[in-house]
Amino acid sequence: MPSDNFYQKVYEVARKIPYGRVTSYGAIAKAIGAAKSARMVGYAMNGAAAMQDVPAHRVVNRNGLLTGKHHFSGTHLMQQLLESEGVMVEDDKVQNFKTSFWDPMCDC
């Protein structure tokens, strides 16, 4: 199991994701210097869905799929949270992924 320090680094990056934007598990992994640890970022985000100060709903897979949606209470809460920020979601996938994507490496 990864150290708490790894999780804290993941949460620090996730907290920086701008409103109305999304990023991927892999992008967060690269940003914390663990490029091959996207799956571990996913594990960290699983618990973050219940944390008020970590916008876990803004983290999707590399194709824009809402793969972490089952960690949110309610049937479509992750989608609803994204849509409330203006992110278009259809069939559990971010529709405007390229324009909504936030890269933590360049903060763009």
PDB file of N, CA and C in Angstrom:
ATOM      1  N   MET A   1       0.851  -1.191   0.000  1.00  0.00           N
ATOM      2  CA  MET A   1       0.000   0.000   0.000  1.00  0.00           C
ATOM      3  C   MET A   1       0.891   1.247   0.000  1.00  0.00           C
ATOM      4  N   PRO A   2       0.511   2.249  -0.789  1.00  0.00           N
ATOM      5  CA  PRO A   2       1.333   3.450  -0.850  1.00  0.00           C
ATOM      6  C   PRO A   2       1.321   4.199   0.480  1.00  0.00           C
ATOM      7  N   SER A   3       2.326   5.000   0.677  1.00  0.00           N
ATOM      8  CA  SER A   3       2.408   5.766   1.919  1.00  0.00           C
ATOM      9  C   SER A   3       1.390   6.896   1.919  1.00  0.00           C
ATOM     10  N   ASP A   4       1.104   7.375   3.117  1.00  0.00           N
ATOM     11  CA  ASP A   4       0.201   8.513   3.247  1.00  0.00           C
ATOM     12  C   ASP A   4       0.753   9.721   2.499  1.00  0.00           C
ATOM     13  N   ASN A   5       2.083   9.818   2.420  1.00  0.00           N
ATOM     14  CA  ASN A   5       2.721  10.919   1.725  1.00  0.00           C
ATOM     15  C   ASN A   5       2.326  10.934   0.242  1.00  0.00           C
ATOM     16  N   PHE A   6       2.280   9.757  -0.384  1.00  0.00           N
ATOM     17  CA  PHE A   6       1.856   9.654  -1.787  1.00  0.00           C
ATOM     18  C   PHE A   6       0.436  10.188  -1.923  1.00  0.00           C
ATOM     19  N   TYR A   7      -0.450   9.729  -1.061  1.00  0.00           N
ATOM     20  CA  TYR A   7      -1.840  10.179  -1.109  1.00  0.00           C
ATOM     21  C   TYR A   7      -1.924  11.692  -0.923  1.00  0.00           C
ATOM     22  N   GLN A   8      -1.164  12.227   0.009  1.00  0.00           N
ATOM     23  CA  GLN A   8      -1.206  13.672   0.253  1.00  0.00           C
ATOM     24  C   GLN A   8      -0.748  14.457  -0.970  1.00  0.00           C
ATOM     25  N   LYS A   9       0.265  13.953  -1.667  1.00  0.00           N
ATOM     26  CA  LYS A   9       0.722  14.611  -2.895  1.00  0.00           C
ATOM     27  C   LYS A   9      -0.378  14.597  -3.953  1.00  0.00           C
ATOM     28  N   VAL A  10      -1.069  13.467  -4.061  1.00  0.00           N
ATOM     29  CA  VAL A  10      -2.183  13.352  -5.006  1.00  0.00           C
ATOM     30  C   VAL A  10      -3.263  14.374  -4.657  1.00  0.00           C
ATOM     31  N   TYR A  11      -3.620  14.447  -3.381  1.00  0.00           N
ATOM     32  CA  TYR A  11      -4.673  15.363  -2.950  1.00  0.00           C
ATOM     33  C   TYR A  11      -4.272  16.824  -3.165  1.00  0.00           C
ATOM     34  N   GLU A  12      -2.988  17.139  -2.972  1.00  0.00           N
ATOM     35  CA  GLU A  12      -2.517  18.513  -3.198  1.00  0.00           C
ATOM     36  C   GLU A  12      -2.736  18.921  -4.651  1.00  0.00           C
ATOM     37  N   VAL A  13      -2.421  18.031  -5.576  1.00  0.00           N
ATOM     38  CA  VAL A  13      -2.629  18.342  -6.999  1.00  0.00           C
ATOM     39  C   VAL A  13      -4.125  18.431  -7.297  1.00  0.00           C
ATOM     40  N   ALA A  14      -4.893  17.487  -6.798  1.00  0.00           N
ATOM     41  CA  ALA A  14      -6.336  17.481  -7.064  1.00  0.00           C
ATOM     42  C   ALA A  14      -7.007  18.758  -6.574  1.00  0.00           C
ATOM     43  N   ARG A  15      -6.550  19.270  -5.453  1.00  0.00           N
ATOM     44  CA  ARG A  15      -7.129  20.511  -4.914  1.00  0.00           C
ATOM     45  C   ARG A  15      -6.903  21.711  -5.841  1.00  0.00           C
ATOM     46  N   LYS A  16      -5.926  21.613  -6.726  1.00  0.00           N
ATOM     47  CA  LYS A  16      -5.600  22.715  -7.638  1.00  0.00           C
ATOM     48  C   LYS A  16      -6.387  22.674  -8.947  1.00  0.00           C
ATOM     49  N   ILE A  17      -7.126  21.594  -9.192  1.00  0.00           N
ATOM     50  CA  ILE A  17      -7.879  21.486 -10.442  1.00  0.00           C
ATOM     51  C   ILE A  17      -8.924  22.605 -10.470  1.00  0.00           C
ATOM     52  N   PRO A  18      -8.869  23.439 -11.469  1.00  0.00           N
ATOM     53  CA  PRO A  18      -9.814  24.567 -11.524  1.00  0.00           C
ATOM     54  C   PRO A  18     -11.269  24.113 -11.699  1.00  0.00           C
ATOM     55  N   TYR A  19     -12.149  24.914 -11.173  1.00  0.00           N
ATOM     56  CA  TYR A  19     -13.596  24.732 -11.340  1.00  0.00           C
ATOM     57  C   TYR A  19     -13.902  24.624 -12.829  1.00  0.00           C
ATOM     58  N   GLY A  20     -14.706  23.644 -13.213  1.00  0.00           N
ATOM     59  CA  GLY A  20     -15.108  23.491 -14.604  1.00  0.00           C
ATOM     60  C   GLY A  20     -14.083  22.801 -15.480  1.00  0.00           C
ATOM     61  N   ARG A  21     -13.046  22.243 -14.872  1.00  0.00           N
ATOM     62  CA  ARG A  21     -12.001  21.548 -15.610  1.00  0.00           C
ATOM     63  C   ARG A  21     -11.851  20.135 -15.047  1.00  0.00           C
ATOM     64  N   VAL A  22     -11.220  19.271 -15.802  1.00  0.00           N
ATOM     65  CA  VAL A  22     -10.947  17.903 -15.356  1.00  0.00           C
ATOM     66  C   VAL A  22      -9.490  17.566 -15.650  1.00  0.00           C
ATOM     67  N   THR A  23      -8.988  16.564 -14.962  1.00  0.00           N
ATOM     68  CA  THR A  23      -7.670  16.042 -15.265  1.00  0.00           C
ATOM     69  C   THR A  23      -7.747  14.524 -15.153  1.00  0.00           C
ATOM     70  N   SER A  24      -6.636  13.870 -15.450  1.00  0.00           N
ATOM     71  CA  SER A  24      -6.627  12.407 -15.440  1.00  0.00           C
ATOM     72  C   SER A  24      -5.737  11.872 -14.331  1.00  0.00           C
ATOM     73  N   TYR A  25      -5.938  10.612 -14.007  1.00  0.00           N
ATOM     74  CA  TYR A  25      -5.110   9.930 -13.005  1.00  0.00           C
ATOM     75  C   TYR A  25      -3.650   9.981 -13.438  1.00  0.00           C
ATOM     76  N   GLY A  26      -3.398   9.742 -14.723  1.00  0.00           N
ATOM     77  CA  GLY A  26      -2.039   9.749 -15.243  1.00  0.00           C
ATOM     78  C   GLY A  26      -1.384  11.111 -15.172  1.00  0.00           C
ATOM     79  N   ALA A  27      -2.141  12.163 -15.437  1.00  0.00           N
ATOM     80  CA  ALA A  27      -1.593  13.518 -15.371  1.00  0.00           C
ATOM     81  C   ALA A  27      -1.188  13.856 -13.945  1.00  0.00           C
ATOM     82  N   ILE A  28      -1.986  13.432 -12.985  1.00  0.00           N
ATOM     83  CA  ILE A  28      -1.627  13.661 -11.579  1.00  0.00           C
ATOM     84  C   ILE A  28      -0.379  12.861 -11.231  1.00  0.00           C
ATOM     85  N   ALA A  29      -0.317  11.608 -11.687  1.00  0.00           N
ATOM     86  CA  ALA A  29       0.849  10.768 -11.412  1.00  0.00           C
ATOM     87  C   ALA A  29       2.123  11.427 -11.940  1.00  0.00           C
ATOM     88  N   LYS A  30       2.070  11.942 -13.161  1.00  0.00           N
ATOM     89  CA  LYS A  30       3.236  12.621 -13.743  1.00  0.00           C
ATOM     90  C   LYS A  30       3.605  13.852 -12.930  1.00  0.00           C
ATOM     91  N   ALA A  31       2.598  14.591 -12.495  1.00  0.00           N
ATOM     92  CA  ALA A  31       2.832  15.830 -11.758  1.00  0.00           C
ATOM     93  C   ALA A  31       3.524  15.602 -10.421  1.00  0.00           C
ATOM     94  N   ILE A  32       3.320  14.442  -9.827  1.00  0.00           N
ATOM     95  CA  ILE A  32       3.963  14.172  -8.534  1.00  0.00           C
ATOM     96  C   ILE A  32       5.235  13.337  -8.693  1.00  0.00           C
ATOM     97  N   GLY A  33       5.662  13.138  -9.948  1.00  0.00           N
ATOM     98  CA  GLY A  33       6.901  12.424 -10.199  1.00  0.00           C
ATOM     99  C   GLY A  33       6.785  10.914 -10.137  1.00  0.00           C
ATOM    100  N   ALA A  34       5.588  10.401 -10.364  1.00  0.00           N
ATOM    101  CA  ALA A  34       5.354   8.959 -10.332  1.00  0.00           C
ATOM    102  C   ALA A  34       4.574   8.554 -11.582  1.00  0.00           C
ATOM    103  N   ALA A  35       5.153   8.834 -12.735  1.00  0.00           N
ATOM    104  CA  ALA A  35       4.463   8.707 -14.019  1.00  0.00           C
ATOM    105  C   ALA A  35       3.787   7.368 -14.258  1.00  0.00           C
ATOM    106  N   LYS A  36       4.296   6.307 -13.726  1.00  0.00           N
ATOM    107  CA  LYS A  36       3.711   4.982 -13.963  1.00  0.00           C
ATOM    108  C   LYS A  36       2.745   4.560 -12.854  1.00  0.00           C
ATOM    109  N   SER A  37       2.275   5.505 -12.091  1.00  0.00           N
ATOM    110  CA  SER A  37       1.433   5.196 -10.937  1.00  0.00           C
ATOM    111  C   SER A  37       0.002   5.707 -11.053  1.00  0.00           C
ATOM    112  N   ALA A  38      -0.520   5.770 -12.272  1.00  0.00           N
ATOM    113  CA  ALA A  38      -1.893   6.257 -12.461  1.00  0.00           C
ATOM    114  C   ALA A  38      -2.891   5.424 -11.661  1.00  0.00           C
ATOM    115  N   ARG A  39      -2.684   4.114 -11.630  1.00  0.00           N
ATOM    116  CA  ARG A  39      -3.606   3.255 -10.883  1.00  0.00           C
ATOM    117  C   ARG A  39      -3.571   3.578  -9.386  1.00  0.00           C
ATOM    118  N   MET A  40      -2.393   3.878  -8.874  1.00  0.00           N
ATOM    119  CA  MET A  40      -2.274   4.233  -7.454  1.00  0.00           C
ATOM    120  C   MET A  40      -2.948   5.579  -7.172  1.00  0.00           C
ATOM    121  N   VAL A  41      -2.876   6.482  -8.136  1.00  0.00           N
ATOM    122  CA  VAL A  41      -3.599   7.748  -8.003  1.00  0.00           C
ATOM    123  C   VAL A  41      -5.092   7.450  -7.911  1.00  0.00           C
ATOM    124  N   GLY A  42      -5.548   6.498  -8.718  1.00  0.00           N
ATOM    125  CA  GLY A  42      -6.944   6.089  -8.659  1.00  0.00           C
ATOM    126  C   GLY A  42      -7.328   5.574  -7.289  1.00  0.00           C
ATOM    127  N   TYR A  43      -6.461   4.776  -6.686  1.00  0.00           N
ATOM    128  CA  TYR A  43      -6.727   4.272  -5.330  1.00  0.00           C
ATOM    129  C   TYR A  43      -6.836   5.430  -4.340  1.00  0.00           C
ATOM    130  N   ALA A  44      -5.953   6.391  -4.484  1.00  0.00           N
ATOM    131  CA  ALA A  44      -5.996   7.556  -3.594  1.00  0.00           C
ATOM    132  C   ALA A  44      -7.303   8.320  -3.780  1.00  0.00           C
ATOM    133  N   MET A  45      -7.726   8.457  -5.039  1.00  0.00           N
ATOM    134  CA  MET A  45      -8.948   9.210  -5.318  1.00  0.00           C
ATOM    135  C   MET A  45     -10.201   8.477  -4.846  1.00  0.00           C
ATOM    136  N   ASN A  46     -10.141   7.154  -4.760  1.00  0.00           N
ATOM    137  CA  ASN A  46     -11.296   6.390  -4.287  1.00  0.00           C
ATOM    138  C   ASN A  46     -11.770   6.897  -2.926  1.00  0.00           C
ATOM    139  N   GLY A  47     -10.843   7.132  -2.037  1.00  0.00           N
ATOM    140  CA  GLY A  47     -11.197   7.622  -0.714  1.00  0.00           C
ATOM    141  C   GLY A  47     -11.492   9.103  -0.685  1.00  0.00           C
ATOM    142  N   ALA A  48     -11.043   9.812  -1.683  1.00  0.00           N
ATOM    143  CA  ALA A  48     -11.213  11.267  -1.712  1.00  0.00           C
ATOM    144  C   ALA A  48     -12.627  11.689  -2.081  1.00  0.00           C
ATOM    145  N   ALA A  49     -13.404  10.782  -2.646  1.00  0.00           N
ATOM    146  CA  ALA A  49     -14.771  11.134  -3.054  1.00  0.00           C
ATOM    147  C   ALA A  49     -15.596  11.643  -1.874  1.00  0.00           C
ATOM    148  N   ALA A  50     -15.260  11.184  -0.675  1.00  0.00           N
ATOM    149  CA  ALA A  50     -16.002  11.597   0.516  1.00  0.00           C
ATOM    150  C   ALA A  50     -15.365  12.795   1.220  1.00  0.00           C
ATOM    151  N   MET A  51     -14.230  13.264   0.720  1.00  0.00           N
ATOM    152  CA  MET A  51     -13.532  14.387   1.343  1.00  0.00           C
ATOM    153  C   MET A  51     -14.054  15.699   0.765  1.00  0.00           C
ATOM    154  N   GLN A  52     -14.446  16.600   1.638  1.00  0.00           N
ATOM    155  CA  GLN A  52     -15.022  17.876   1.198  1.00  0.00           C
ATOM    156  C   GLN A  52     -14.016  18.774   0.485  1.00  0.00           C
ATOM    157  N   ASP A  53     -12.738  18.669   0.838  1.00  0.00           N
ATOM    158  CA  ASP A  53     -11.754  19.612   0.302  1.00  0.00           C
ATOM    159  C   ASP A  53     -10.974  19.081  -0.899  1.00  0.00           C
ATOM    160  N   VAL A  54     -11.321  17.898  -1.392  1.00  0.00           N
ATOM    161  CA  VAL A  54     -10.655  17.332  -2.566  1.00  0.00           C
ATOM    162  C   VAL A  54     -11.707  17.125  -3.655  1.00  0.00           C
ATOM    163  N   PRO A  55     -11.611  17.854  -4.769  1.00  0.00           N
ATOM    164  CA  PRO A  55     -12.617  17.727  -5.831  1.00  0.00           C
ATOM    165  C   PRO A  55     -12.385  16.473  -6.688  1.00  0.00           C
ATOM    166  N   ALA A  56     -12.610  15.319  -6.082  1.00  0.00           N
ATOM    167  CA  ALA A  56     -12.355  14.035  -6.744  1.00  0.00           C
ATOM    168  C   ALA A  56     -13.190  13.859  -8.006  1.00  0.00           C
ATOM    169  N   HIS A  57     -14.321  14.532  -8.081  1.00  0.00           N
ATOM    170  CA  HIS A  57     -15.186  14.406  -9.265  1.00  0.00           C
ATOM    171  C   HIS A  57     -14.518  14.954 -10.521  1.00  0.00           C
ATOM    172  N   ARG A  58     -13.464  15.746 -10.358  1.00  0.00           N
ATOM    173  CA  ARG A  58     -12.767  16.342 -11.504  1.00  0.00           C
ATOM    174  C   ARG A  58     -11.659  15.454 -12.052  1.00  0.00           C
ATOM    175  N   VAL A  59     -11.500  14.252 -11.501  1.00  0.00           N
ATOM    176  CA  VAL A  59     -10.447  13.343 -11.963  1.00  0.00           C
ATOM    177  C   VAL A  59     -11.093  12.178 -12.703  1.00  0.00           C
ATOM    178  N   VAL A  60     -10.727  12.027 -13.953  1.00  0.00           N
ATOM    179  CA  VAL A  60     -11.297  10.993 -14.829  1.00  0.00           C
ATOM    180  C   VAL A  60     -10.152  10.191 -15.457  1.00  0.00           C
ATOM    181  N   ASN A  61     -10.490   9.181 -16.232  1.00  0.00           N
ATOM    182  CA  ASN A  61      -9.406   8.421 -16.862  1.00  0.00           C
ATOM    183  C   ASN A  61      -8.884   9.158 -18.094  1.00  0.00           C
ATOM    184  N   ARG A  62      -7.870   8.613 -18.729  1.00  0.00           N
ATOM    185  CA  ARG A  62      -7.188   9.305 -19.842  1.00  0.00           C
ATOM    186  C   ARG A  62      -8.077   9.524 -21.055  1.00  0.00           C
ATOM    187  N   ASN A  63      -9.210   8.836 -21.108  1.00  0.00           N
ATOM    188  CA  ASN A  63     -10.153   9.018 -22.215  1.00  0.00           C
ATOM    189  C   ASN A  63     -11.358   9.868 -21.825  1.00  0.00           C
ATOM    190  N   GLY A  64     -11.351  10.383 -20.609  1.00  0.00           N
ATOM    191  CA  GLY A  64     -12.464  11.205 -20.149  1.00  0.00           C
ATOM    192  C   GLY A  64     -13.605  10.422 -19.534  1.00  0.00           C
ATOM    193  N   LEU A  65     -13.407   9.135 -19.289  1.00  0.00           N
ATOM    194  CA  LEU A  65     -14.463   8.316 -18.691  1.00  0.00           C
ATOM    195  C   LEU A  65     -14.536   8.521 -17.180  1.00  0.00           C
ATOM    196  N   LEU A  66     -15.750   8.521 -16.649  1.00  0.00           N
ATOM    197  CA  LEU A  66     -15.967   8.687 -15.213  1.00  0.00           C
ATOM    198  C   LEU A  66     -15.782   7.343 -14.502  1.00  0.00           C
ATOM    199  N   THR A  67     -14.564   6.840 -14.513  1.00  0.00           N
ATOM    200  CA  THR A  67     -14.303   5.508 -13.958  1.00  0.00           C
ATOM    201  C   THR A  67     -14.425   5.463 -12.440  1.00  0.00           C
ATOM    202  N   GLY A  68     -14.355   6.601 -11.770  1.00  0.00           N
ATOM    203  CA  GLY A  68     -14.470   6.619 -10.315  1.00  0.00           C
ATOM    204  C   GLY A  68     -15.872   6.893  -9.814  1.00  0.00           C
ATOM    205  N   LYS A  69     -16.848   6.889 -10.700  1.00  0.00           N
ATOM    206  CA  LYS A  69     -18.207   7.306 -10.333  1.00  0.00           C
ATOM    207  C   LYS A  69     -18.841   6.459  -9.238  1.00  0.00           C
ATOM    208  N   HIS A  70     -18.478   5.195  -9.133  1.00  0.00           N
ATOM    209  CA  HIS A  70     -19.101   4.327  -8.130  1.00  0.00           C
ATOM    210  C   HIS A  70     -18.610   4.622  -6.711  1.00  0.00           C
ATOM    211  N   HIS A  71     -17.641   5.513  -6.562  1.00  0.00           N
ATOM    212  CA  HIS A  71     -17.154   5.892  -5.237  1.00  0.00           C
ATOM    213  C   HIS A  71     -17.897   7.109  -4.686  1.00  0.00           C
ATOM    214  N   PHE A  72     -18.832   7.617  -5.441  1.00  0.00           N
ATOM    215  CA  PHE A  72     -19.642   8.746  -5.004  1.00  0.00           C
ATOM    216  C   PHE A  72     -21.017   8.232  -4.585  1.00  0.00           C
ATOM    217  N   SER A  73     -21.549   8.835  -3.533  1.00  0.00           N
ATOM    218  CA  SER A  73     -22.898   8.448  -3.122  1.00  0.00           C
ATOM    219  C   SER A  73     -23.883   8.951  -4.169  1.00  0.00           C
ATOM    220  N   GLY A  74     -24.928   8.225  -4.358  1.00  0.00           N
ATOM    221  CA  GLY A  74     -25.903   8.600  -5.381  1.00  0.00           C
ATOM    222  C   GLY A  74     -25.532   7.997  -6.716  1.00  0.00           C
ATOM    223  N   THR A  75     -26.516   7.770  -7.533  1.00  0.00           N
ATOM    224  CA  THR A  75     -26.324   7.091  -8.797  1.00  0.00           C
ATOM    225  C   THR A  75     -25.464   7.874  -9.780  1.00  0.00           C
ATOM    226  N   HIS A  76     -25.700   9.165  -9.892  1.00  0.00           N
ATOM    227  CA  HIS A  76     -25.003   9.970 -10.892  1.00  0.00           C
ATOM    228  C   HIS A  76     -24.348  11.206 -10.287  1.00  0.00           C
ATOM    229  N   LEU A  77     -23.918  11.134  -9.039  1.00  0.00           N
ATOM    230  CA  LEU A  77     -23.400  12.312  -8.358  1.00  0.00           C
ATOM    231  C   LEU A  77     -22.166  12.887  -9.041  1.00  0.00           C
ATOM    232  N   MET A  78     -21.228  12.047  -9.459  1.00  0.00           N
ATOM    233  CA  MET A  78     -20.020  12.548 -10.113  1.00  0.00           C
ATOM    234  C   MET A  78     -20.390  13.334 -11.370  1.00  0.00           C
ATOM    235  N   GLN A  79     -21.275  12.774 -12.171  1.00  0.00           N
ATOM    236  CA  GLN A  79     -21.730  13.451 -13.383  1.00  0.00           C
ATOM    237  C   GLN A  79     -22.430  14.757 -13.040  1.00  0.00           C
ATOM    238  N   GLN A  80     -23.299  14.731 -12.035  1.00  0.00           N
ATOM    239  CA  GLN A  80     -24.037  15.929 -11.654  1.00  0.00           C
ATOM    240  C   GLN A  80     -23.104  17.041 -11.187  1.00  0.00           C
ATOM    241  N   LEU A  81     -22.076  16.670 -10.433  1.00  0.00           N
ATOM    242  CA  LEU A  81     -21.116  17.665  -9.960  1.00  0.00           C
ATOM    243  C   LEU A  81     -20.359  18.290 -11.135  1.00  0.00           C
ATOM    244  N   LEU A  82     -19.948  17.469 -12.070  1.00  0.00           N
ATOM    245  CA  LEU A  82     -19.248  17.989 -13.248  1.00  0.00           C
ATOM    246  C   LEU A  82     -20.160  18.891 -14.081  1.00  0.00           C
ATOM    247  N   GLU A  83     -21.374  18.432 -14.308  1.00  0.00           N
ATOM    248  CA  GLU A  83     -22.312  19.226 -15.114  1.00  0.00           C
ATOM    249  C   GLU A  83     -22.652  20.547 -14.441  1.00  0.00           C
ATOM    250  N   SER A  84     -22.688  20.560 -13.104  1.00  0.00           N
ATOM    251  CA  SER A  84     -22.965  21.811 -12.395  1.00  0.00           C
ATOM    252  C   SER A  84     -21.842  22.827 -12.592  1.00  0.00           C
ATOM    253  N   GLU A  85     -20.664  22.336 -13.025  1.00  0.00           N
ATOM    254  CA  GLU A  85     -19.525  23.207 -13.293  1.00  0.00           C
ATOM    255  C   GLU A  85     -19.388  23.509 -14.794  1.00  0.00           C
ATOM    256  N   GLY A  86     -20.334  23.027 -15.590  1.00  0.00           N
ATOM    257  CA  GLY A  86     -20.319  23.297 -17.021  1.00  0.00           C
ATOM    258  C   GLY A  86     -19.610  22.255 -17.870  1.00  0.00           C
ATOM    259  N   VAL A  87     -19.205  21.160 -17.263  1.00  0.00           N
ATOM    260  CA  VAL A  87     -18.550  20.083 -18.004  1.00  0.00           C
ATOM    261  C   VAL A  87     -19.637  19.182 -18.585  1.00  0.00           C
ATOM    262  N   MET A  88     -19.620  18.984 -19.891  1.00  0.00           N
ATOM    263  CA  MET A  88     -20.630  18.150 -20.547  1.00  0.00           C
ATOM    264  C   MET A  88     -20.253  16.677 -20.410  1.00  0.00           C
ATOM    265  N   VAL A  89     -21.218  15.888 -19.925  1.00  0.00           N
ATOM    266  CA  VAL A  89     -21.003  14.448 -19.744  1.00  0.00           C
ATOM    267  C   VAL A  89     -22.140  13.700 -20.419  1.00  0.00           C
ATOM    268  N   GLU A  90     -21.784  12.692 -21.190  1.00  0.00           N
ATOM    269  CA  GLU A  90     -22.774  11.843 -21.838  1.00  0.00           C
ATOM    270  C   GLU A  90     -22.251  10.418 -21.827  1.00  0.00           C
ATOM    271  N   ASP A  91     -23.113   9.485 -21.431  1.00  0.00           N
ATOM    272  CA  ASP A  91     -22.729   8.075 -21.348  1.00  0.00           C
ATOM    273  C   ASP A  91     -21.457   7.891 -20.515  1.00  0.00           C
ATOM    274  N   ASP A  92     -21.409   8.580 -19.373  1.00  0.00           N
ATOM    275  CA  ASP A  92     -20.278   8.493 -18.435  1.00  0.00           C
ATOM    276  C   ASP A  92     -18.952   8.942 -19.025  1.00  0.00           C
ATOM    277  N   LYS A  93     -18.995   9.840 -19.996  1.00  0.00           N
ATOM    278  CA  LYS A  93     -17.769  10.329 -20.622  1.00  0.00           C
ATOM    279  C   LYS A  93     -17.844  11.848 -20.798  1.00  0.00           C
ATOM    280  N   VAL A  94     -16.739  12.528 -20.457  1.00  0.00           N
ATOM    281  CA  VAL A  94     -16.648  13.970 -20.651  1.00  0.00           C
ATOM    282  C   VAL A  94     -16.632  14.236 -22.152  1.00  0.00           C
ATOM    283  N   GLN A  95     -17.591  15.019 -22.633  1.00  0.00           N
ATOM    284  CA  GLN A  95     -17.743  15.265 -24.060  1.00  0.00           C
ATOM    285  C   GLN A  95     -16.767  16.307 -24.595  1.00  0.00           C
ATOM    286  N   ASN A  96     -16.447  17.265 -23.800  1.00  0.00           N
ATOM    287  CA  ASN A  96     -15.521  18.320 -24.216  1.00  0.00           C
ATOM    288  C   ASN A  96     -14.173  18.109 -23.522  1.00  0.00           C
ATOM    289  N   PHE A  97     -13.682  16.870 -23.559  1.00  0.00           N
ATOM    290  CA  PHE A  97     -12.503  16.491 -22.786  1.00  0.00           C
ATOM    291  C   PHE A  97     -11.272  17.328 -23.125  1.00  0.00           C
ATOM    292  N   LYS A  98     -10.989  17.527 -24.389  1.00  0.00           N
ATOM    293  CA  LYS A  98      -9.777  18.280 -24.760  1.00  0.00           C
ATOM    294  C   LYS A  98      -9.826  19.720 -24.261  1.00  0.00           C
ATOM    295  N   THR A  99     -10.971  20.346 -24.343  1.00  0.00           N
ATOM    296  CA  THR A  99     -11.063  21.733 -23.893  1.00  0.00           C
ATOM    297  C   THR A  99     -11.243  21.837 -22.377  1.00  0.00           C
ATOM    298  N   SER A 100     -11.732  20.779 -21.746  1.00  0.00           N
ATOM    299  CA  SER A 100     -11.921  20.771 -20.294  1.00  0.00           C
ATOM    300  C   SER A 100     -10.690  20.288 -19.540  1.00  0.00           C
ATOM    301  N   PHE A 101      -9.760  19.650 -20.260  1.00  0.00           N
ATOM    302  CA  PHE A 101      -8.603  19.035 -19.614  1.00  0.00           C
ATOM    303  C   PHE A 101      -7.655  20.074 -19.029  1.00  0.00           C
ATOM    304  N   TRP A 102      -7.258  19.852 -17.774  1.00  0.00           N
ATOM    305  CA  TRP A 102      -6.289  20.698 -17.097  1.00  0.00           C
ATOM    306  C   TRP A 102      -5.036  19.875 -16.859  1.00  0.00           C
ATOM    307  N   ASP A 103      -3.911  20.376 -17.338  1.00  0.00           N
ATOM    308  CA  ASP A 103      -2.631  19.688 -17.166  1.00  0.00           C
ATOM    309  C   ASP A 103      -1.896  20.275 -15.972  1.00  0.00           C
ATOM    310  N   PRO A 104      -1.758  19.498 -14.898  1.00  0.00           N
ATOM    311  CA  PRO A 104      -1.093  20.029 -13.707  1.00  0.00           C
ATOM    312  C   PRO A 104       0.389  20.334 -13.906  1.00  0.00           C
ATOM    313  N   MET A 105       0.984  19.794 -14.952  1.00  0.00           N
ATOM    314  CA  MET A 105       2.409  20.053 -15.212  1.00  0.00           C
ATOM    315  C   MET A 105       2.645  21.466 -15.726  1.00  0.00           C
ATOM    316  N   CYS A 106       1.671  22.016 -16.418  1.00  0.00           N
ATOM    317  CA  CYS A 106       1.847  23.371 -16.950  1.00  0.00           C
ATOM    318  C   CYS A 106       0.766  24.314 -16.421  1.00  0.00           C
ATOM    319  N   ASP A 107      -0.108  23.779 -15.556  1.00  0.00           N
ATOM    320  CA  ASP A 107      -1.210  24.564 -14.990  1.00  0.00           C
ATOM    321  C   ASP A 107      -2.022  25.208 -16.112  1.00  0.00           C
ATOM    322  N   CYS A 108      -2.285  24.391 -17.157  1.00  0.00           N
ATOM    323  CA  CYS A 108      -3.049  24.912 -18.304  1.00  0.00           C
ATOM    324  C   CYS A 108      -4.110  23.912 -18.753  1.00  0.00           C
TER     325      CYS A 108
END
